[in-house]
mmCIF file of C-alpha atoms and ligand atoms in Angstrom:
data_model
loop_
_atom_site.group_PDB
_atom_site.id
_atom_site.type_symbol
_atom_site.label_atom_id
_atom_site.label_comp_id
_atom_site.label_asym_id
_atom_site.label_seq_id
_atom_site.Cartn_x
_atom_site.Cartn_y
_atom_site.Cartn_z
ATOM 1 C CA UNK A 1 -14.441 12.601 -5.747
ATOM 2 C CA UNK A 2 -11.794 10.808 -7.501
ATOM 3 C CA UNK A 3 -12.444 7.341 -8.385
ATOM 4 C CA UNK A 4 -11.380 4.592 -6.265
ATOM 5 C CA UNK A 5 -9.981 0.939 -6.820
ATOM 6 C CA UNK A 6 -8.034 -1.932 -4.527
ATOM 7 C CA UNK A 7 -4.937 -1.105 -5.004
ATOM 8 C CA UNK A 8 -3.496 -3.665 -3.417
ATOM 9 C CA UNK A 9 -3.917 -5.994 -0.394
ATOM 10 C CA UNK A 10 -0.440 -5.981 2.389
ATOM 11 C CA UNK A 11 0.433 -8.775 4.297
ATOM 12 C CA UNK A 12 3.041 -8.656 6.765
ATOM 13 C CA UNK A 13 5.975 -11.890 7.176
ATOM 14 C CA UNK A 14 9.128 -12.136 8.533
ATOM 15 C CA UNK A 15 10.464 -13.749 5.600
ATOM 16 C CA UNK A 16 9.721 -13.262 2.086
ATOM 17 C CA UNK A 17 10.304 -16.423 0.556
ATOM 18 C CA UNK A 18 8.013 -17.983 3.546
ATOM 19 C CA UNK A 19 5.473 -15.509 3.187
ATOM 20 C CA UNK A 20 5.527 -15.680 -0.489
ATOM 21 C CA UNK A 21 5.032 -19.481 -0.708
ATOM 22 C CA UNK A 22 1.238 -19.662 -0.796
ATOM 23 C CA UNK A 23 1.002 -17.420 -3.631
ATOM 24 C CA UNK A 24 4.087 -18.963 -5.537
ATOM 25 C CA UNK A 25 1.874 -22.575 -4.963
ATOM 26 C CA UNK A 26 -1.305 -20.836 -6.729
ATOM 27 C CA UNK A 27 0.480 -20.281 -9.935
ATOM 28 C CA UNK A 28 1.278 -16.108 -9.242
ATOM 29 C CA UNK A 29 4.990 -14.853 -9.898
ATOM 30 C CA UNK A 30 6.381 -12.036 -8.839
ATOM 31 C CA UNK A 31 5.663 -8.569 -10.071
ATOM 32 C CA UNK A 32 9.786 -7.823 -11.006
ATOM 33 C CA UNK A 33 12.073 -7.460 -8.200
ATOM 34 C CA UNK A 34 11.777 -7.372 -4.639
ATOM 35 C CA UNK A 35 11.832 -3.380 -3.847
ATOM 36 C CA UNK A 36 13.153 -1.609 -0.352
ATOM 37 C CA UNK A 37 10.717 1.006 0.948
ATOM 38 C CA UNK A 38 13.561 2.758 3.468
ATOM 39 C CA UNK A 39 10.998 5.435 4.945
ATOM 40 C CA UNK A 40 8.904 2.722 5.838
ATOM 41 C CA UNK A 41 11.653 -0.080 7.089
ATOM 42 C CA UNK A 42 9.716 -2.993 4.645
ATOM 43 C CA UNK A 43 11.205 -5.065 1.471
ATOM 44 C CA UNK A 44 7.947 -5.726 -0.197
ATOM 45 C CA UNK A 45 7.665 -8.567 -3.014
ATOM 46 C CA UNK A 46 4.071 -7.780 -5.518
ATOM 47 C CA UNK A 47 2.366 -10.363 -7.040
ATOM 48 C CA UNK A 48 0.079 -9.096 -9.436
ATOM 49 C CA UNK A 49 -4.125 -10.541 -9.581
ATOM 50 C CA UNK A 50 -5.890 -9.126 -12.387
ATOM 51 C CA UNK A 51 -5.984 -5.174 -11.353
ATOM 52 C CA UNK A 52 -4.549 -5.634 -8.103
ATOM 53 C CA UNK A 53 -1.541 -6.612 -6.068
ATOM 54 C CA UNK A 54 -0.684 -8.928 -2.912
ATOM 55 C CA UNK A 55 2.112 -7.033 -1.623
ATOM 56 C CA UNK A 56 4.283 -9.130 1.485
ATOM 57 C CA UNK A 57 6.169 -6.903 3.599
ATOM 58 C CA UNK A 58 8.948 -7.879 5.281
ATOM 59 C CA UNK A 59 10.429 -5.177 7.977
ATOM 60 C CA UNK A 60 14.168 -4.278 7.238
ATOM 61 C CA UNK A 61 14.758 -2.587 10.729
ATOM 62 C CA UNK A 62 13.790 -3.290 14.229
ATOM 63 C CA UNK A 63 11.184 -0.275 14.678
ATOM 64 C CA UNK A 64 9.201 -0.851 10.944
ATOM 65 C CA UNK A 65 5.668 -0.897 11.742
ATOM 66 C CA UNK A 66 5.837 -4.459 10.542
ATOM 67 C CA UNK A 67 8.152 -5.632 12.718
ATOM 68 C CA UNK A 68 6.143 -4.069 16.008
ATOM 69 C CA UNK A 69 3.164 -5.786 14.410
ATOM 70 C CA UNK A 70 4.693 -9.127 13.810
ATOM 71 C CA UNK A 71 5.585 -9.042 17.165
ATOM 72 C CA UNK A 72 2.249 -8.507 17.933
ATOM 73 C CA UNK A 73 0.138 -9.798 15.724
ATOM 74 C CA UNK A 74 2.088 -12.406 14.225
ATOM 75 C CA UNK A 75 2.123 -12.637 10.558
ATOM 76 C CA UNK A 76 -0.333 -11.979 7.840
ATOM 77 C CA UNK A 77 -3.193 -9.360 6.451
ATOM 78 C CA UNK A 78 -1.729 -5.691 7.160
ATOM 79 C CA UNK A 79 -3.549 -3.655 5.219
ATOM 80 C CA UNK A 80 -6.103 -2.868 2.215
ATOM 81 C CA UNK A 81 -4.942 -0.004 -0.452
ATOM 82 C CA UNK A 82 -6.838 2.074 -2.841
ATOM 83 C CA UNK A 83 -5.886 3.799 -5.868
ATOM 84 C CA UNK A 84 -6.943 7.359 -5.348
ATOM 85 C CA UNK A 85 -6.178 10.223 -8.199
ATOM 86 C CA UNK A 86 -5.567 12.911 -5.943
ATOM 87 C CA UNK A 87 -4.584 11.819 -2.516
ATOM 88 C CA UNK A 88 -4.106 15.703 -0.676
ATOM 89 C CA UNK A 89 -7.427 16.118 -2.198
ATOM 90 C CA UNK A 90 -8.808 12.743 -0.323
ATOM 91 C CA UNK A 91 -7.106 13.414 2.443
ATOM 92 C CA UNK A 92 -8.609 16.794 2.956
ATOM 93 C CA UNK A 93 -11.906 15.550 1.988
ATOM 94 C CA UNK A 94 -11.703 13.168 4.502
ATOM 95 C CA UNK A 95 -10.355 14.545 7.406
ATOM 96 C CA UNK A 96 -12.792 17.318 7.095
ATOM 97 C CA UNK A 97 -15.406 14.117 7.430
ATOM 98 C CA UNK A 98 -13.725 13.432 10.751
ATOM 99 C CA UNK A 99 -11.043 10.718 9.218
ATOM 100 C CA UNK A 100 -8.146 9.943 11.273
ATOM 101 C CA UNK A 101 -4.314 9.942 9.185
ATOM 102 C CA UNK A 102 -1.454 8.726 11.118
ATOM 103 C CA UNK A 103 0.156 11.669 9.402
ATOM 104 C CA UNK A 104 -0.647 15.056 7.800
ATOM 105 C CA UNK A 105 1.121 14.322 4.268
ATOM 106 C CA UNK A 106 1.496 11.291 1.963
ATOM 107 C CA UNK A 107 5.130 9.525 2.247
ATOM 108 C CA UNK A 108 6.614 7.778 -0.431
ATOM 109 C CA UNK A 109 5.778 4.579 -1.011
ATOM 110 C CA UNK A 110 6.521 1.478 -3.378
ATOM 111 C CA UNK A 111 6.728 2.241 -6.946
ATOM 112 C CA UNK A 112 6.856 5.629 -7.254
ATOM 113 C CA UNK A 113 3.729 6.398 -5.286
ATOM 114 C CA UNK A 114 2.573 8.439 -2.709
ATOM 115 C CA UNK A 115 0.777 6.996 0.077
ATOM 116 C CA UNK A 116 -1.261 7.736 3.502
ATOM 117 C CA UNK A 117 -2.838 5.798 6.302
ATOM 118 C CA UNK A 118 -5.423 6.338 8.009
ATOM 119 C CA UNK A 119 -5.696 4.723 11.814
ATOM 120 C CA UNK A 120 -7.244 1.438 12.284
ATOM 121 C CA UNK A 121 -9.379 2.589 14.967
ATOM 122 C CA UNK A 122 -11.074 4.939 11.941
ATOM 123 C CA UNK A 123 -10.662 1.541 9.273
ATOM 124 C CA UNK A 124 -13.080 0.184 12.052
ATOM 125 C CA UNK A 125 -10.366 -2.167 12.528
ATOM 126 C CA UNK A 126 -8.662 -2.508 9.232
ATOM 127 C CA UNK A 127 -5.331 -0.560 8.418
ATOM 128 C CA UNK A 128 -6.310 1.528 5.158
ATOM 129 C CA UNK A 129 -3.896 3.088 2.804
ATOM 130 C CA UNK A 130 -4.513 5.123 0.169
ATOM 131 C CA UNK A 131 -2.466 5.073 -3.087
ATOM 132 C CA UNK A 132 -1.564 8.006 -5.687
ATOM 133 C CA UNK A 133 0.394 6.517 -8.470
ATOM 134 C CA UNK A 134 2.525 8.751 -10.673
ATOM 135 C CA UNK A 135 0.734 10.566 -13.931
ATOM 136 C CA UNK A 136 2.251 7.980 -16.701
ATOM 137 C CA UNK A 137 5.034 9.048 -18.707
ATOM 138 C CA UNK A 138 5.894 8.596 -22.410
ATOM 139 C CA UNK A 139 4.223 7.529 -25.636
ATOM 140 C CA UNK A 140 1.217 6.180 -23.252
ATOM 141 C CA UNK A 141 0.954 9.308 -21.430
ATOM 142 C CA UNK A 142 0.875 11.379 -24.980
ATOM 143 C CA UNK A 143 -1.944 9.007 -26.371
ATOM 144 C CA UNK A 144 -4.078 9.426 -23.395
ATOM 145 C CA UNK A 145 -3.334 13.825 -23.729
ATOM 146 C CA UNK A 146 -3.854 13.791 -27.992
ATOM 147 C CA UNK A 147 -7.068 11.861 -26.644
ATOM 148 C CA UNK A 148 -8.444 14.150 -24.350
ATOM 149 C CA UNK A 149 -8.422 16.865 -27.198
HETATM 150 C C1 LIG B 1 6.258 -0.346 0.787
HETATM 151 C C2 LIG B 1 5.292 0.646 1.206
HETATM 152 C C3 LIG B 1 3.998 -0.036 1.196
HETATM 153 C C4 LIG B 1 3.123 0.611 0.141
HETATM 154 O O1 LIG B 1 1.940 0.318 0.103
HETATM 155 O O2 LIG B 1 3.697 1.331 -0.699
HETATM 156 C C5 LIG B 1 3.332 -0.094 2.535
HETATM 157 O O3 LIG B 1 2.187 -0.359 2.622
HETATM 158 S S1 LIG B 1 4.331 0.163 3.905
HETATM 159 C C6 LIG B 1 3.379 -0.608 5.252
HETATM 160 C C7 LIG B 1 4.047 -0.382 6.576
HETATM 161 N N1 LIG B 1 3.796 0.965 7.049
HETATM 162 C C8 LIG B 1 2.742 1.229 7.856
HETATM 163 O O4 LIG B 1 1.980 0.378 8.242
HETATM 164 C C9 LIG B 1 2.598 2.685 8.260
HETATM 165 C C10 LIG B 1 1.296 2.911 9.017
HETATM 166 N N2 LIG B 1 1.267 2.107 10.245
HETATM 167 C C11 LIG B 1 1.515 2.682 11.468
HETATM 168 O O5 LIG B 1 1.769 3.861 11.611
HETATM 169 C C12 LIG B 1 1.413 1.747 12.664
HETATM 170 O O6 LIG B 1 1.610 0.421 12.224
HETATM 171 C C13 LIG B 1 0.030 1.843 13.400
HETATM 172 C C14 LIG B 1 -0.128 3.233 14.006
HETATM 173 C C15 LIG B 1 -1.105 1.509 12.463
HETATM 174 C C16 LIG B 1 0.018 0.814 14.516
HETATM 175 O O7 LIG B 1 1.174 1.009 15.279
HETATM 176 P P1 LIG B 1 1.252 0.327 16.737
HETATM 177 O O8 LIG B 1 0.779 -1.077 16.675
HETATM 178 O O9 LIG B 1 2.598 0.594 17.316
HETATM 179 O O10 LIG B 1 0.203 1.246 17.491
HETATM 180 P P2 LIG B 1 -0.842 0.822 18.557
HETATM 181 O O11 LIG B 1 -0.365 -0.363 19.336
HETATM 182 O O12 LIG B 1 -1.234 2.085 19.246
HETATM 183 O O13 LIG B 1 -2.065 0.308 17.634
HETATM 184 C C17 LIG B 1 -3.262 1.033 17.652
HETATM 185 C C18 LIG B 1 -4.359 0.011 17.492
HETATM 186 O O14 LIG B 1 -4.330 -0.430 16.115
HETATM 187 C C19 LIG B 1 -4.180 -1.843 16.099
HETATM 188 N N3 LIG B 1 -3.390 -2.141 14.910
HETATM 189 C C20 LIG B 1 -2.067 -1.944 14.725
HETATM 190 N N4 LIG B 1 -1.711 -2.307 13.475
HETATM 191 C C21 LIG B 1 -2.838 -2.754 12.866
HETATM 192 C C22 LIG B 1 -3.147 -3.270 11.574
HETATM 193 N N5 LIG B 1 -2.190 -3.409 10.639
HETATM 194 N N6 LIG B 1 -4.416 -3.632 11.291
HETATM 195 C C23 LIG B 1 -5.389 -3.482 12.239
HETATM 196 N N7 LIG B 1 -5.200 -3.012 13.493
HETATM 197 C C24 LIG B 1 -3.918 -2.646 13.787
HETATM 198 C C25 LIG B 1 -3.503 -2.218 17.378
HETATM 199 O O15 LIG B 1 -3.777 -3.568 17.680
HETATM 200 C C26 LIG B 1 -4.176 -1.244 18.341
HETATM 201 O O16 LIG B 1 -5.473 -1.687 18.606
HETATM 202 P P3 LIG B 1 -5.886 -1.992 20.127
HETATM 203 O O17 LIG B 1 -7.304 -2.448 20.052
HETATM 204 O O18 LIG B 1 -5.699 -0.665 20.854
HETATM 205 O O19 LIG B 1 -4.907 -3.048 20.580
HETATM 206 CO CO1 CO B 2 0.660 -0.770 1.241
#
């Protein structure tokens, strides 16, 4: 079982700035610039807190999935993330536990990385996401390999 850390912790707003502002006020800045997600209608702002993120999301088209929840719901919390090292490999280990995805493969999601959901109803009322982050590149990713051996 690959190991497993909060990746990051969503919360939805209709504006960034607004949504931001709380986080802004307790001293974090923001983790580079704000990034579009177009598969999954959001602009998403990161503030980084020691290994994790707050990620806001703010919907960029009328049928995002945070834009029928803030309708709903209002905003804030969304979702909890967690870094996973092989996320078909979760996934399968998971569903075969009787997990429920909202779909069969990861999408693409901020960053670089690969994501998947699984249904609230399973989260036991939470939204959960699970996070594969691309194998580092470059001098880093040759230490860690000359390591290994
Ligand atoms: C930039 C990418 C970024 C990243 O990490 O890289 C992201 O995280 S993108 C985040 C936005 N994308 C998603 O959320 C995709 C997955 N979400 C969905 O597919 C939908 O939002 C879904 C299916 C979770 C809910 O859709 P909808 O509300 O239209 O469906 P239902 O009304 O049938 O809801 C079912 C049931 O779940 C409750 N619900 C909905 N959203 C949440 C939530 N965020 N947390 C907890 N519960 C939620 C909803 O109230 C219904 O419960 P019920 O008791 O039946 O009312
Ligand atoms: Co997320």
């Amino acid at each position: 079982m690959s190991a497993l850390l909060l990746d990051h912790v969503a919360i939805a707003t209709p504006d960034l700035d607004q949504g931001a502002a709380p986080y802004v006020a307790l001293g974090l800045h923001p983790e580079g610039p704000d990034e579009e997600v177009p598969g999954q209608g959001v602009r998403v702002r990161a503030f980084q807190v020691g290994d994790t993120l707050i990620e806001l999301l703010m919907p960029t088209r009328p049928d995002s999935p945070i834009a029928t929840f803030l309708a709903k719901k209002g905003p804030g919390l969304h979702h909890t993330a967690y870094r996973v090292a092989d996320l078909p490999a979760e996934m399968a280990r998971l569903s075969a536990d009787g997990a429920r995805f909202l779909a069969p493969e990861p999408a693409p999601g901020r960053a670089g990385t690969q994501v998947a959901f699984l249904h609230p109803k399973w989260g036991q009322g939470t939204l959960i996401e699970l996070v594969q982050h691309p194998a580092p590149v470059g001098p880093a990713a040759q230490e860690q390999e000359v390591s290994r051996h």
